[in-house]
Coordinates of C-alpha atoms in Angstrom, one line a residue:
X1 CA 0.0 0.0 0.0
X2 CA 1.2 2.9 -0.6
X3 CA 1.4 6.0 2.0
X4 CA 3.3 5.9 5.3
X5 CA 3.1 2.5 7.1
X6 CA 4.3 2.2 11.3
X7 CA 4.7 -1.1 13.2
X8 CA 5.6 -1.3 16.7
X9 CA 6.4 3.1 16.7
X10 CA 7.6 4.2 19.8
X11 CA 8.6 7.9 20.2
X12 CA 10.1 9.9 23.0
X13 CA 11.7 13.1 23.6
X14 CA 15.4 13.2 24.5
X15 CA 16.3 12.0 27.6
X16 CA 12.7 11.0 28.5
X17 CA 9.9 8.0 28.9
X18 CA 8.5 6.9 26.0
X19 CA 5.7 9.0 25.2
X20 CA 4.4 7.1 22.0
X21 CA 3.8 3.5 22.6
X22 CA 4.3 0.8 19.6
X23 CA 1.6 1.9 17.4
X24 CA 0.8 0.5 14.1
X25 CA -0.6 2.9 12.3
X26 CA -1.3 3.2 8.2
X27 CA -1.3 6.5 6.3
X28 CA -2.7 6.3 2.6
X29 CA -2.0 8.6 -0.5
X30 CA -5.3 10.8 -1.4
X31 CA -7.0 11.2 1.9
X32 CA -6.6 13.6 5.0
X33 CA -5.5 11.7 7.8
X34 CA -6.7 13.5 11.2
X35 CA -4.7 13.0 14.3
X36 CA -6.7 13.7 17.3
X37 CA -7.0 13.2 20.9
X38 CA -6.8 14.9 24.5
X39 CA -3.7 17.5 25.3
X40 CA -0.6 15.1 25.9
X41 CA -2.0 12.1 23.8
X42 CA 1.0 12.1 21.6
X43 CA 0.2 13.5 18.4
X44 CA 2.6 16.3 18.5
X45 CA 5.4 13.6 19.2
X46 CA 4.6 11.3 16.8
X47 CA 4.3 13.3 13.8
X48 CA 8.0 14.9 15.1
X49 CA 9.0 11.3 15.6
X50 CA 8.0 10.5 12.0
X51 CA 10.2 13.2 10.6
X52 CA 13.4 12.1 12.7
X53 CA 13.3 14.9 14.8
X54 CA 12.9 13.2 18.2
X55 CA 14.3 9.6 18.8
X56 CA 12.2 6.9 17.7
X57 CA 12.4 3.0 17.5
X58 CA 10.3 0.2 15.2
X59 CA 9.5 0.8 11.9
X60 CA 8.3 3.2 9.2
X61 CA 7.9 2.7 5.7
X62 CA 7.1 5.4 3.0
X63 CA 6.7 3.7 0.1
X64 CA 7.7 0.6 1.0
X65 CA 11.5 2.6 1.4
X66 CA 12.3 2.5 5.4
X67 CA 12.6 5.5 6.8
X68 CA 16.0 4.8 8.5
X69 CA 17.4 4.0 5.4
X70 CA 17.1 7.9 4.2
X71 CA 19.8 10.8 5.0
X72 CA 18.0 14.1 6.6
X73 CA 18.1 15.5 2.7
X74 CA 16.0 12.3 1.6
X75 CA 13.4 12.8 3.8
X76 CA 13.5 16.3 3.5
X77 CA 12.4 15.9 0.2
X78 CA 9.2 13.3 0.4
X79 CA 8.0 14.6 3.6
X80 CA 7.3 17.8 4.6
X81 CA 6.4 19.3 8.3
X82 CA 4.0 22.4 9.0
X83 CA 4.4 23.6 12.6
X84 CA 1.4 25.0 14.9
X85 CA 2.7 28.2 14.1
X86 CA 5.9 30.1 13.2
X87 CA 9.0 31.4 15.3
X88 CA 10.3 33.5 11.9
X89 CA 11.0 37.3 13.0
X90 CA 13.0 38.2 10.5
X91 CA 11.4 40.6 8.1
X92 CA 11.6 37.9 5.0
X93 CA 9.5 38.4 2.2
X94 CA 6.8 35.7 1.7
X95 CA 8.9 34.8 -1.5
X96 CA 11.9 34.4 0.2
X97 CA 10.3 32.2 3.0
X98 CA 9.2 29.9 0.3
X99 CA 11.8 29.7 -1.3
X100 CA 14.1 28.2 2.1
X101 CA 11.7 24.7 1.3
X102 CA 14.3 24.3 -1.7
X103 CA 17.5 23.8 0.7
X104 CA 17.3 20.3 0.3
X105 CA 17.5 20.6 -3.4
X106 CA 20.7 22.5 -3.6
X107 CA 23.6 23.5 -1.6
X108 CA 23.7 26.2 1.2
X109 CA 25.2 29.0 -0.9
X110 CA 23.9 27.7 -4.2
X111 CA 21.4 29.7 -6.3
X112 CA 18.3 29.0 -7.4
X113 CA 17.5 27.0 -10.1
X114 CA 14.8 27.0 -13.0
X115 CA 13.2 23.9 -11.2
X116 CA 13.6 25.5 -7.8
X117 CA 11.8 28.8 -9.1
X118 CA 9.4 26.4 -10.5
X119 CA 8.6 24.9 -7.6
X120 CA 7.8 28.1 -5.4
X121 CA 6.0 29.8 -8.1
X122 CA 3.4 26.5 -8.0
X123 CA 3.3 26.7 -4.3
X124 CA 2.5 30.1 -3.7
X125 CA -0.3 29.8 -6.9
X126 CA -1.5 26.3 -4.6
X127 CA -1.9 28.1 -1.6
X128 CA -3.3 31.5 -3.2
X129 CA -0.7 33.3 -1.5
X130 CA 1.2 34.1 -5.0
X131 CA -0.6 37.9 -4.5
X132 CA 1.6 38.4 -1.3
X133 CA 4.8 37.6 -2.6
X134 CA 6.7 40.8 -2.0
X135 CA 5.0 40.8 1.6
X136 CA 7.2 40.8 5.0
X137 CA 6.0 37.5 6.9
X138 CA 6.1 39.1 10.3
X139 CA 3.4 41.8 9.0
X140 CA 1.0 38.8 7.7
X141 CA -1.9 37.7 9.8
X142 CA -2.1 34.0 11.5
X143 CA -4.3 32.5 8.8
X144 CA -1.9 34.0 6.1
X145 CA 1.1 33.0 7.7
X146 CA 0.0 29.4 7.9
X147 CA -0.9 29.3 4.1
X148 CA 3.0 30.4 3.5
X149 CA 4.2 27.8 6.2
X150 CA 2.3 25.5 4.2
X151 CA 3.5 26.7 0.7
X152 CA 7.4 26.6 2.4
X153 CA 6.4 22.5 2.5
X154 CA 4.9 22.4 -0.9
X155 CA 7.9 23.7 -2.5
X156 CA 9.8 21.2 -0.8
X157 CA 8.3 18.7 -3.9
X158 CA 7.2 16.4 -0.7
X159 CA 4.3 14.5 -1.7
X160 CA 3.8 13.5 2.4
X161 CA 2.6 16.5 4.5
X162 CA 2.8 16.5 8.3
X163 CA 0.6 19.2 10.0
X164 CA 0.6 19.8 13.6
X165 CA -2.9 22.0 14.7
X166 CA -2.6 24.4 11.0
X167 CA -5.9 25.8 12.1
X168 CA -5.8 26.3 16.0
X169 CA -5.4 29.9 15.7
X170 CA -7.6 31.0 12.9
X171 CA -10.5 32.4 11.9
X172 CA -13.0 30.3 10.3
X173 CA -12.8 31.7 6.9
X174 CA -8.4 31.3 6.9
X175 CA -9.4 27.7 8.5
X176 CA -11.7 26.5 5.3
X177 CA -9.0 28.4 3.0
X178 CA -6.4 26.2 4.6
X179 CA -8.5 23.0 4.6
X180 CA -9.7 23.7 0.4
X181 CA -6.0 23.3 -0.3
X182 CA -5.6 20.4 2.2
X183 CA -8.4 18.4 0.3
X184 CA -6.8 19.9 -3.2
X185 CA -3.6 18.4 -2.4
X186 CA -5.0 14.6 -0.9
X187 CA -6.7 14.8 -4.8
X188 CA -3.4 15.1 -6.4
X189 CA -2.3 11.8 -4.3
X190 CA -0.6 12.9 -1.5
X191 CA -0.7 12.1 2.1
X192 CA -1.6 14.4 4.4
X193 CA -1.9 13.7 7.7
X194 CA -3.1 16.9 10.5
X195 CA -3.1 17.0 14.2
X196 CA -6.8 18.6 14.7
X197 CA -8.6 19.5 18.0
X198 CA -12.0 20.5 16.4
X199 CA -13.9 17.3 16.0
X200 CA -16.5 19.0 14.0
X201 CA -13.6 20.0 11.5
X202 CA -12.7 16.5 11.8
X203 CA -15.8 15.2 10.6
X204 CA -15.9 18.2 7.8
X205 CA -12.4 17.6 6.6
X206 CA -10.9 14.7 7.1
X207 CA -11.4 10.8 5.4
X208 CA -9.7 9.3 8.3
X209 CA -8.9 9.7 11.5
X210 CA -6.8 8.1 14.5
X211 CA -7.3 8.6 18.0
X212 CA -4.4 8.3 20.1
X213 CA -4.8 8.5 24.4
X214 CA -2.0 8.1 26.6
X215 CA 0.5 7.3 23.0
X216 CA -1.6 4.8 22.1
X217 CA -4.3 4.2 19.6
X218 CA -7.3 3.8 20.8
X219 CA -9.2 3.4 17.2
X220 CA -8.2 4.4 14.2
X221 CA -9.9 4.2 9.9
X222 CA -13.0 6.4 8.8
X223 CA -13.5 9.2 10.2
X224 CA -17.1 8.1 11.4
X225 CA -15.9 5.0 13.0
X226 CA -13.3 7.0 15.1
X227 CA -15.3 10.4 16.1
X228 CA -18.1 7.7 17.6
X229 CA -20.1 7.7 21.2
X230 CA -18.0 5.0 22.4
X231 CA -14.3 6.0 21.7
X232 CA -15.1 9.9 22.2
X233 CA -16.4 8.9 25.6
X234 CA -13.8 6.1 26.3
X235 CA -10.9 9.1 25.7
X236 CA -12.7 12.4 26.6
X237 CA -15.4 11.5 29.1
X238 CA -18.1 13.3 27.2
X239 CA -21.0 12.4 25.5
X240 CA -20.9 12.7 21.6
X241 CA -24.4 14.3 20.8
X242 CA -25.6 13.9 17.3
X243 CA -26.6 17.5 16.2
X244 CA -27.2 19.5 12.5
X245 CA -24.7 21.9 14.2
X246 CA -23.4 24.8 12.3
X247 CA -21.8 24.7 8.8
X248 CA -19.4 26.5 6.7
X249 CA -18.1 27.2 3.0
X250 CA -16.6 29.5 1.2
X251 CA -19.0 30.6 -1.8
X252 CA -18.9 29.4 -4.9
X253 CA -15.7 31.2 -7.6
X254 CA -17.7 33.9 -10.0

């Protein structure tokens, strides 16, 4: 299958307990994979895990390639992380923050290439942030800001996107911007897997979803298999009412 496979994924920070407990886990290609579960259940660790950037035992598989057997550069290229939201101060143009997602691609001092210029002028167009090119980041709002975060990991070329919480701090109409492109992209094949908090947005969003508690998984496939009475009240200790609830969209393009 192809996607992102784990078996037996443990995860800790450095120095610490495990905090991820031998999951096994399967991400597909074309679907939004939703990570969710109660502060401290892990997802934030294992999507960090997953890129190499805490310690990690058991296996993952992208592809059928193992992910041990590929330098930082490798899987720099075929997977790509969005963080909750952005340290950057520096007063970078939106282009130029973009354009860091081709370091992989070339050497530290080495210039751009065709393909690189390419590949940031498709991300910014994918992202409909092309229009705030010559922008400083800092002077961007959150929702904008995320779309460039998330452009930075499209010009990457990475076909495997990691998100942790993309739409925790925006408004609802940045949130369904964010989530159009997320959809847009799990069309093209990729995998996309998102920590999310919202379990309405979850339901909206998402094809699948996996519930960790206490760095372990608790359910995981469809999304209304997972978001159901009996796992929401197992983890959360609430009652999962069936409502009509309140609906969003962005109107229709002229």
């Amino acid at each position: 299958m192809s996607g992102l496979v784990l078996e037996q994924f443990s995860a800790r920070h450095e120095n610490g307990p495990p905090v991820v407990h031998s999951v096994d886990l399967s991400f597909t290609r074309g679907a939004v994979t939703a990570l969710i579960g109660p502060n401290g259940a892990g997802k934030s660790t294992l999507l960090k895990a997953i890129l190499g950037l805490v310690p990690a035992t058991g296996t993952a598989r992208l592809d059928d390639t193992p992910l041990s057997g590929l330098s930082r550069r490798d899987r720099a290229r075929r997977m790509a992380y969005v963080p909750q939201r952005s340290r950057l101060t520096a007063r970078l143009s939106v282009q130029s923050v973009v354009e860091l997602g081709r370091f992989a691609h070339r050497g530290p001092f080495a210039n751009l290439t065709a393909d690189d210029r390419t590949a940031v002028h498709t991300a910014l167009a994918d992202t409909g942030t092309d229009h705030l090119a010559d922008r400083p980041f800092p002077e961007l709002s959150g929702g904008e800001q995320q779309r460039v975060l998330l452009a930075r990991a499209l010009a990457t070329g990475a076909t495997t996107l990691l998100l942790d919480e993309p739409t925790s701090a925006l408004d609802v109409r940045q949130a369904l911007l964010l989530h159009r492109v997320l959809r847009t992209l799990a069309d093209r094949n990729h995998c996309v897997i998102t920590v999310l908090h919202d379990l309405s947005e979850v339901r909206r969003h998402a094809d699948a979803a996996v519930l960790l508690h206490e760095g372990r998984v608790v359910r995981a496939g469809p999304v209304d298999t997972v978001v159901h009475p009996d796992p929401i009240r197992q983890v959360y200790g609430v009652e999962l009412v069936a409502t009509e609830g309140l609906e969003f969209r962005l109107p229709e393009a002229p």
